[in-house]
JSON list of C-alpha atoms and ligand atoms in Angstrom, two decimals:
[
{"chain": "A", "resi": 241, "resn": "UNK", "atom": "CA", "xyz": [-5.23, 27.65, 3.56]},
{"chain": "A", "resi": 242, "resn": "UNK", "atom": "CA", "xyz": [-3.14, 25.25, 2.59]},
{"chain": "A", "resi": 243, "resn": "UNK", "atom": "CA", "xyz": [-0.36, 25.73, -0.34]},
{"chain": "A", "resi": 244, "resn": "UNK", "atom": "CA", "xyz": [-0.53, 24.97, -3.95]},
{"chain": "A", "resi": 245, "resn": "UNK", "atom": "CA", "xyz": [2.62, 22.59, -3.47]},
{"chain": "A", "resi": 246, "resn": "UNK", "atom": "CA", "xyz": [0.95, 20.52, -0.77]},
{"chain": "A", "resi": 247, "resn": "UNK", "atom": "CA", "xyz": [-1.96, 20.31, -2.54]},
{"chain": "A", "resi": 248, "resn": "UNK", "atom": "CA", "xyz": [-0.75, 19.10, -5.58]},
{"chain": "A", "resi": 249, "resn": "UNK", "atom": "CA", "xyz": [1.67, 16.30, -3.48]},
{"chain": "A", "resi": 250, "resn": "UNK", "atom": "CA", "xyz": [-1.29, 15.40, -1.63]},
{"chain": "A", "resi": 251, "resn": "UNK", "atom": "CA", "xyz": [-3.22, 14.92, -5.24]},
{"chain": "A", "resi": 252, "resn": "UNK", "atom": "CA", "xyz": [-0.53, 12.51, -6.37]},
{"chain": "A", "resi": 253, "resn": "UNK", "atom": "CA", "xyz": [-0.25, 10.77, -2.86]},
{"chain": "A", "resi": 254, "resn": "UNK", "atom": "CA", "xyz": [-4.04, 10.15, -3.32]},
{"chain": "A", "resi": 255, "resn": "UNK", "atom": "CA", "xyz": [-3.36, 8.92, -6.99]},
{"chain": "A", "resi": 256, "resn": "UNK", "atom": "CA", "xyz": [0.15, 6.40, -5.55]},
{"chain": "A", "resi": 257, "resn": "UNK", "atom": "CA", "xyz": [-2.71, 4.93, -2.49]},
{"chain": "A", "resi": 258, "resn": "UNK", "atom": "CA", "xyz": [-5.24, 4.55, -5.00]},
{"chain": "A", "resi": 259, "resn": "UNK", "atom": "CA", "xyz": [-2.97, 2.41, -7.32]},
{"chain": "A", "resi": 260, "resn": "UNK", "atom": "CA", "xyz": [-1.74, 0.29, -4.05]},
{"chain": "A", "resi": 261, "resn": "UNK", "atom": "CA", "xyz": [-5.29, -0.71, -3.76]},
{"chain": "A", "resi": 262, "resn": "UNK", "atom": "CA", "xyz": [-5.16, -1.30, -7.94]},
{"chain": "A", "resi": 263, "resn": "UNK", "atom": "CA", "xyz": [-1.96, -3.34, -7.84]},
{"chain": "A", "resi": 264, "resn": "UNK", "atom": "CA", "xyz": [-3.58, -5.27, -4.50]},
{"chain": "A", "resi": 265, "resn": "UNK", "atom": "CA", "xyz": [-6.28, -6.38, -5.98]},
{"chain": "A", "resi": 266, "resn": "UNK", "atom": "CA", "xyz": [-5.09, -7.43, -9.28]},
{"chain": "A", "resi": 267, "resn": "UNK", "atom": "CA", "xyz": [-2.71, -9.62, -7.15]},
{"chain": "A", "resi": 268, "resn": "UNK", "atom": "CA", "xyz": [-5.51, -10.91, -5.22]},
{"chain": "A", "resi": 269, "resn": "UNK", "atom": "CA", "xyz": [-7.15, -12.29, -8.50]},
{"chain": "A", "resi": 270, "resn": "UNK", "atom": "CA", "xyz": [-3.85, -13.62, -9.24]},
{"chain": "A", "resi": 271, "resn": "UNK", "atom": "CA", "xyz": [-3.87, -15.81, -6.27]},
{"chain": "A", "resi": 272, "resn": "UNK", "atom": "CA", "xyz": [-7.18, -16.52, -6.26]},
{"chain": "A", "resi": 273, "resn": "UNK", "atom": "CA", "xyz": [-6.59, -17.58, -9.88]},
{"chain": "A", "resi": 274, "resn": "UNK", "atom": "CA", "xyz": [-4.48, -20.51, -8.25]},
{"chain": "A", "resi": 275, "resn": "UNK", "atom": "CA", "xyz": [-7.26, -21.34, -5.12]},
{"chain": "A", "resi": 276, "resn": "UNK", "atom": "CA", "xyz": [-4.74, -19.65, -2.79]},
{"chain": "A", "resi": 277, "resn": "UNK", "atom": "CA", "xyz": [-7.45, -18.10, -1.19]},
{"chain": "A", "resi": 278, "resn": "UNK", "atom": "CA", "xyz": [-5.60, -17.42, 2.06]},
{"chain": "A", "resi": 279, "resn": "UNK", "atom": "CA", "xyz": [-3.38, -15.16, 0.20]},
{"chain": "A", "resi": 280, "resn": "UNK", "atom": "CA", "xyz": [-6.49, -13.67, -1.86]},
{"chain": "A", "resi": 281, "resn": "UNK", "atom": "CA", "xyz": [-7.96, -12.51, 1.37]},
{"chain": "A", "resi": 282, "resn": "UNK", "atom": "CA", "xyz": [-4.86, -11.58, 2.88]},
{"chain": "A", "resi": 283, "resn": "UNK", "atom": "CA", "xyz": [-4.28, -9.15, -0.05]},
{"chain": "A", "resi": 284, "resn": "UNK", "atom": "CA", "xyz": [-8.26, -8.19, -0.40]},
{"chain": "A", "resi": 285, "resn": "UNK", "atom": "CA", "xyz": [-8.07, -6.64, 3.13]},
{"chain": "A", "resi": 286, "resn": "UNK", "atom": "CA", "xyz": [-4.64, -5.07, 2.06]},
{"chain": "A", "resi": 287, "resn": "UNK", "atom": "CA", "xyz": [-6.87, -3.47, -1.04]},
{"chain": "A", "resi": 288, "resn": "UNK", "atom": "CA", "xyz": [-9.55, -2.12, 1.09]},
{"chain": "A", "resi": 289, "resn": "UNK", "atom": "CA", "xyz": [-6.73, -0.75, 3.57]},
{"chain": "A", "resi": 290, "resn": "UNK", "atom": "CA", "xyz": [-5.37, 1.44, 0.58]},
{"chain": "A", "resi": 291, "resn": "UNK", "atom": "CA", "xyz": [-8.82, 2.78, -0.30]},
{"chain": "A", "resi": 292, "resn": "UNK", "atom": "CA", "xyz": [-8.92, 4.06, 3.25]},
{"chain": "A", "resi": 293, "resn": "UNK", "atom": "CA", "xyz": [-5.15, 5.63, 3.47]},
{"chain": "A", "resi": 294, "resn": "UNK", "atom": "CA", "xyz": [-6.73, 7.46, -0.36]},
{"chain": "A", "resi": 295, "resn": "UNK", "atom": "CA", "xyz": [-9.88, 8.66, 1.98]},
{"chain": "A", "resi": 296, "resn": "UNK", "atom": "CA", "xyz": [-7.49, 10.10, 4.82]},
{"chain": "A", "resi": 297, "resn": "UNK", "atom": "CA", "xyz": [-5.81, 12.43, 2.36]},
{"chain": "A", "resi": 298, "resn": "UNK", "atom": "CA", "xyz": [-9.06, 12.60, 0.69]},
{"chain": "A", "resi": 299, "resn": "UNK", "atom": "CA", "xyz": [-10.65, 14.04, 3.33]},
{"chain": "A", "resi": 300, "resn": "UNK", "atom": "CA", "xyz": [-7.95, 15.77, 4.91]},
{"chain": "A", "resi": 301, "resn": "UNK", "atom": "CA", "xyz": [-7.14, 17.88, 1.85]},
{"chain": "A", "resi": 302, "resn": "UNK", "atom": "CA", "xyz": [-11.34, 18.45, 1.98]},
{"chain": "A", "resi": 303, "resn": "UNK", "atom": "CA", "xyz": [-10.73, 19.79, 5.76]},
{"chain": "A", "resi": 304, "resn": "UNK", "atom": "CA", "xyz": [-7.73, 22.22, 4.73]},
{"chain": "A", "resi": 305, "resn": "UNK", "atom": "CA", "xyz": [-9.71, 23.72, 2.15]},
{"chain": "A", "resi": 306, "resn": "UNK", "atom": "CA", "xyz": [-7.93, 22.68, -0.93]},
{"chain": "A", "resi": 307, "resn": "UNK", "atom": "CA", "xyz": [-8.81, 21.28, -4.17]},
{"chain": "A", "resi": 308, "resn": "UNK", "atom": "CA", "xyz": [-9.09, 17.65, -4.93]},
{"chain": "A", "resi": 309, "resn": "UNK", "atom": "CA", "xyz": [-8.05, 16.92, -8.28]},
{"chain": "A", "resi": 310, "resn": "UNK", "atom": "CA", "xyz": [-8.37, 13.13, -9.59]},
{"chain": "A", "resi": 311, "resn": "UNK", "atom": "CA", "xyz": [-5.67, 11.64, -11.55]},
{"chain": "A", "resi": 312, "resn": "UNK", "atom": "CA", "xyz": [-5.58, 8.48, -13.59]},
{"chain": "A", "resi": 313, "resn": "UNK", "atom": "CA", "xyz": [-4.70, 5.13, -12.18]},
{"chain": "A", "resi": 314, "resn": "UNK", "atom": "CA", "xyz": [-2.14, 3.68, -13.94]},
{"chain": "A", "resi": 315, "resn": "UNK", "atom": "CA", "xyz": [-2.66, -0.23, -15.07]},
{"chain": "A", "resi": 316, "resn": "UNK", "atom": "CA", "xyz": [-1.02, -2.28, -12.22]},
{"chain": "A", "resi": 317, "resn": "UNK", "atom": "CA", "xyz": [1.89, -4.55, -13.05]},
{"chain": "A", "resi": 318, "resn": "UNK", "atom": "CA", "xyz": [1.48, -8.62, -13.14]},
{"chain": "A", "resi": 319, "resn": "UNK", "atom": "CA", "xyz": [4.99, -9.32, -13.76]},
{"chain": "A", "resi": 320, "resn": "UNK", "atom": "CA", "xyz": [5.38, -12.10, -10.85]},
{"chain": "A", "resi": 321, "resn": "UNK", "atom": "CA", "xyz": [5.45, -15.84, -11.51]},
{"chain": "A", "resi": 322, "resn": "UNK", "atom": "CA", "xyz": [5.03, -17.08, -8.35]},
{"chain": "A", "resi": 323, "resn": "UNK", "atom": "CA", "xyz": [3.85, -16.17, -4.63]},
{"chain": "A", "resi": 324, "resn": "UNK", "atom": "CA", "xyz": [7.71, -14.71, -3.82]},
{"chain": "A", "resi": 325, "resn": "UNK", "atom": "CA", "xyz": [8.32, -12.77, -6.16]},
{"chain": "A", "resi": 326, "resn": "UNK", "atom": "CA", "xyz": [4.44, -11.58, -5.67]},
{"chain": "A", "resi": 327, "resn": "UNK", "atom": "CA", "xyz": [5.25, -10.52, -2.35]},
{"chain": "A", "resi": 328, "resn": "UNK", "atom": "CA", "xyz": [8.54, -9.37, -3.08]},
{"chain": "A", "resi": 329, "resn": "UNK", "atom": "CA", "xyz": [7.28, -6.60, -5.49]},
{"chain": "A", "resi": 330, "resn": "UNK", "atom": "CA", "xyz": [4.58, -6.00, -2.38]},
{"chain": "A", "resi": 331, "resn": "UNK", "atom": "CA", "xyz": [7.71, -5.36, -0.23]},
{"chain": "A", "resi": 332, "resn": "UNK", "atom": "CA", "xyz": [9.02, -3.09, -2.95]},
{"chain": "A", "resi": 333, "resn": "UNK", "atom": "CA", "xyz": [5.88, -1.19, -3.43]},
{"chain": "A", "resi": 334, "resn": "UNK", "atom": "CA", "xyz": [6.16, -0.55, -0.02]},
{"chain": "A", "resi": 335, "resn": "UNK", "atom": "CA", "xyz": [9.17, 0.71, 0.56]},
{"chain": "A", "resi": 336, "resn": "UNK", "atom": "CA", "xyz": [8.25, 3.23, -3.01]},
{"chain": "A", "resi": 337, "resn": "UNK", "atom": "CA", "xyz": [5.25, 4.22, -0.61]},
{"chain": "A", "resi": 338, "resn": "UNK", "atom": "CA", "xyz": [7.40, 5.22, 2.27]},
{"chain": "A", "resi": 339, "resn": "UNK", "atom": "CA", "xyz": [9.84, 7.24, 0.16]},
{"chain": "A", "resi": 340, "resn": "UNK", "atom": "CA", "xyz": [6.92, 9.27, -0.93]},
{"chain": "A", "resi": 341, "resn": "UNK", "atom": "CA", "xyz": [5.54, 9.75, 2.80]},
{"chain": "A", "resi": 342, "resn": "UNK", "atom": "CA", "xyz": [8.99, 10.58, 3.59]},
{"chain": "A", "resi": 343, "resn": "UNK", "atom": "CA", "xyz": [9.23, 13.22, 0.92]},
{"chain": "A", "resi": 344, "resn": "UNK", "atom": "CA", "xyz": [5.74, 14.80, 1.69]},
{"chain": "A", "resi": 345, "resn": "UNK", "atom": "CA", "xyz": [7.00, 15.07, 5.20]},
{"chain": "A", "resi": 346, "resn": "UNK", "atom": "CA", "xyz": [9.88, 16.81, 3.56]},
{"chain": "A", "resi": 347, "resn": "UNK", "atom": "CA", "xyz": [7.84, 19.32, 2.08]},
{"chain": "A", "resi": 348, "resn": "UNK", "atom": "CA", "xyz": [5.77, 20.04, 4.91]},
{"chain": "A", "resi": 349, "resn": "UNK", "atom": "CA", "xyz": [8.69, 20.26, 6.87]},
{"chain": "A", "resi": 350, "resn": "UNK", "atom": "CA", "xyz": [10.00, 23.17, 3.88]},
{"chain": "A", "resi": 351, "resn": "UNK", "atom": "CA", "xyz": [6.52, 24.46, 3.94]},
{"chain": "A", "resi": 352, "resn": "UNK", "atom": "CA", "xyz": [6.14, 25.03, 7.22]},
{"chain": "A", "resi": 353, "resn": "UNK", "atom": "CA", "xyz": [2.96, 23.48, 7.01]},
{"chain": "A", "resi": 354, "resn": "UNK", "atom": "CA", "xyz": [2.31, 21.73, 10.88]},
{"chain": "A", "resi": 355, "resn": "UNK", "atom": "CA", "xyz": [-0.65, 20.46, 10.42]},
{"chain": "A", "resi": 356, "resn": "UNK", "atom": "CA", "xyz": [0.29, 18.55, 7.46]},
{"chain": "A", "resi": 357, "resn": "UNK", "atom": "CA", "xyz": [3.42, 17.68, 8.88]},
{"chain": "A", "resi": 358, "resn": "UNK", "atom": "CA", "xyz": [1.13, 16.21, 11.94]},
{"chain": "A", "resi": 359, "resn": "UNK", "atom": "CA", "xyz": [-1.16, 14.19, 9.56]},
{"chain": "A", "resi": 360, "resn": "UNK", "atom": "CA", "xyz": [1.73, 12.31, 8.27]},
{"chain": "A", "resi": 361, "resn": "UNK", "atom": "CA", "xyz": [2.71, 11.10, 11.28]},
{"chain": "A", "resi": 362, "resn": "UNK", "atom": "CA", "xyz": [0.23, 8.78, 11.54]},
{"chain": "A", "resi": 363, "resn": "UNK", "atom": "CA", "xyz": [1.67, 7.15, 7.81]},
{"chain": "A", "resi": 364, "resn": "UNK", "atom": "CA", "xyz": [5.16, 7.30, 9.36]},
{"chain": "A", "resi": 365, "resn": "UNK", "atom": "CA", "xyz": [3.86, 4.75, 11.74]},
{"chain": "A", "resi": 366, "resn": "UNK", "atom": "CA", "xyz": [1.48, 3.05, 9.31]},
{"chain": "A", "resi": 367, "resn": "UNK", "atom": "CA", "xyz": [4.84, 2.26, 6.67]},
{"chain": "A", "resi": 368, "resn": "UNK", "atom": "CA", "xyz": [6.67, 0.64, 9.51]},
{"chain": "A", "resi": 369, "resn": "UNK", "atom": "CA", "xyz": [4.23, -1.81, 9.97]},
{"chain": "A", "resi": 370, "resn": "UNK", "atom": "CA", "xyz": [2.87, -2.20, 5.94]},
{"chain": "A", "resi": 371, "resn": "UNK", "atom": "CA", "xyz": [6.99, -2.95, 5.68]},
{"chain": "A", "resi": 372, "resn": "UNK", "atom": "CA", "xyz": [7.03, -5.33, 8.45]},
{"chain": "A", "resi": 373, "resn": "UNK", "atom": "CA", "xyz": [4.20, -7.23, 7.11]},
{"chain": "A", "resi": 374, "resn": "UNK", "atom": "CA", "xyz": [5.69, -7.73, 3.81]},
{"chain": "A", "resi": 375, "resn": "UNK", "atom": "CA", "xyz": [8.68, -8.30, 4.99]},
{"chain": "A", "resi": 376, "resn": "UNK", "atom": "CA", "xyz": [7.53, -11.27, 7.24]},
{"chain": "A", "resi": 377, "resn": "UNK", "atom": "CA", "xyz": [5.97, -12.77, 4.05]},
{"chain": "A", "resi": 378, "resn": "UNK", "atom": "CA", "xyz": [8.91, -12.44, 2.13]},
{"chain": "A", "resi": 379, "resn": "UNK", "atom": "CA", "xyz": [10.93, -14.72, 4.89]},
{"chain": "A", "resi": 380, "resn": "UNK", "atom": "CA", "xyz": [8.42, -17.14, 5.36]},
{"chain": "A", "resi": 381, "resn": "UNK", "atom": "CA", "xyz": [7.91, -17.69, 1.67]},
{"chain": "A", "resi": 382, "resn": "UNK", "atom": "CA", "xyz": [11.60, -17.97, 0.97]},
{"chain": "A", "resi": 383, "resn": "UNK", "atom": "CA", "xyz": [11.48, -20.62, 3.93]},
{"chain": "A", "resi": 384, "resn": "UNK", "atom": "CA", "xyz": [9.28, -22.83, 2.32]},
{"chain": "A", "resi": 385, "resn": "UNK", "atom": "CA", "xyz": [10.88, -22.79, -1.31]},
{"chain": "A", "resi": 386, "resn": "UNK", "atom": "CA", "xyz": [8.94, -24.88, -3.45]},
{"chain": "A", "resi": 387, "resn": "UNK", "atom": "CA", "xyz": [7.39, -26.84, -0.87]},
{"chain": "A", "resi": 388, "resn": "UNK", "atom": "CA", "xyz": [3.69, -27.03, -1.88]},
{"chain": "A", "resi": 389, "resn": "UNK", "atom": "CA", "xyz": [3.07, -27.91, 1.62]},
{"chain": "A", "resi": 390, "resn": "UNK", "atom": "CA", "xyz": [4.38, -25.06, 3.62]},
{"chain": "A", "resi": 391, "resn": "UNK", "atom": "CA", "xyz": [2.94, -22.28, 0.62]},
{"chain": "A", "resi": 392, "resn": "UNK", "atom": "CA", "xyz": [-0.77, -23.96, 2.17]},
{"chain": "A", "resi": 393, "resn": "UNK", "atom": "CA", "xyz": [0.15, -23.53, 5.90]},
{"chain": "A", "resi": 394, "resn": "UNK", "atom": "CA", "xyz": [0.51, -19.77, 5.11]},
{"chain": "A", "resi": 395, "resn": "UNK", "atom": "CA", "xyz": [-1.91, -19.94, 2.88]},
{"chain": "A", "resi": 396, "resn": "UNK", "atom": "CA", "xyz": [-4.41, -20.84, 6.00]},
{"chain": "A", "resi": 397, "resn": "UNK", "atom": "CA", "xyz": [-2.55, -18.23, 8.24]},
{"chain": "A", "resi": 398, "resn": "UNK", "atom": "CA", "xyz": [-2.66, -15.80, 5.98]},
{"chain": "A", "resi": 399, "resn": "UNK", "atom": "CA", "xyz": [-7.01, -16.02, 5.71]},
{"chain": "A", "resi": 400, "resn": "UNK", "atom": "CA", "xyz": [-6.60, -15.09, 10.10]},
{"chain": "A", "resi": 401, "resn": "UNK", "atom": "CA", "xyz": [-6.05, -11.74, 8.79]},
{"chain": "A", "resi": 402, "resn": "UNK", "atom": "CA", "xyz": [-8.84, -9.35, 10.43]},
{"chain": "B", "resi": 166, "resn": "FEO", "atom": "FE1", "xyz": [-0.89, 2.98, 1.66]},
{"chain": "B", "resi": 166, "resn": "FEO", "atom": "FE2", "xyz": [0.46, 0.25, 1.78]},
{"chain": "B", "resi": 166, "resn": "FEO", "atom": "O1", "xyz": [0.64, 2.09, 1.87]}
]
């Protein structure tokens, strides 16, 4: 059985994925707002990727016996002006996410809960690359500047995303 602590950081790590996938898609209409439709698909994926890392725990709290308990999803922010500073507050989200992995891994760790501490491996791995991502963005937007024609050459590497 699995404690009343985990549970309840599980519940809110459910509640931080689900608002990734909130704040993802409201940036994704953002883009799409300006027919950067590389970048809306880029972050569409991204926003189906964060329903799935809500399933895992989701499902995994299912498996451990405890209780799912649902939690409001807060209204994402839309405080960028342009695709930087977009995926600059992606990279920042990112890096919030981590934190909180790192903390549950904490707790498990205080817990002595190994199975949970074994679930959140897989994240450990998952926020390196999520980071990494970002992060790439980041440098390649703050390459191009304000160079219309470099934002549409990632634009149109950005839509490869699988
Ligand atoms: Fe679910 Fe992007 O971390």
């Amino acid at each position: 059985m699995i404690s009343k602590k985990i549970e309840e950081a599980i519940n809110k790590q459910i509640n931080e994925e689900l608002y990734s996938a909130y704040l993802y898609l409201s940036m994704a209409a953002y883009f799409a707002e300006q027919n950067l439709m590389g970048f809306h698909h880029w972050l569409f994926v991204q926003f189906h990727e964060e329903l799935e890392h809500a399933e895992k725990f989701y499902k995994y709290l299912i498996e451990r016996g405890g209780q799912v308990k649902l939690q409001a999803i807060k209204e994402p922010d839309r405080s960028w002006n342009n695709p930087r500073q977009a995926f600059e507050a992606v990279l920042n989200h990112e890096r919030h996410i981590t934190g909180r992995i790192n903390e549950l891994v904490d707790l498990a760790e205080s817990e002595k809960d190994r199975a949970t501490f074994a679930m959140l491996q897989w994240f450990i791995n998952e926020q390196v690359e999520e980071e990494a991502n970002a992060q790439e963005i980041v440098a390649k937007l703050e390459m191009v500047g304000d160079h219309k024609q470099g934002l549409l050459m990632i634009d149109r590497e950005l839509a490869q995303r699988k």
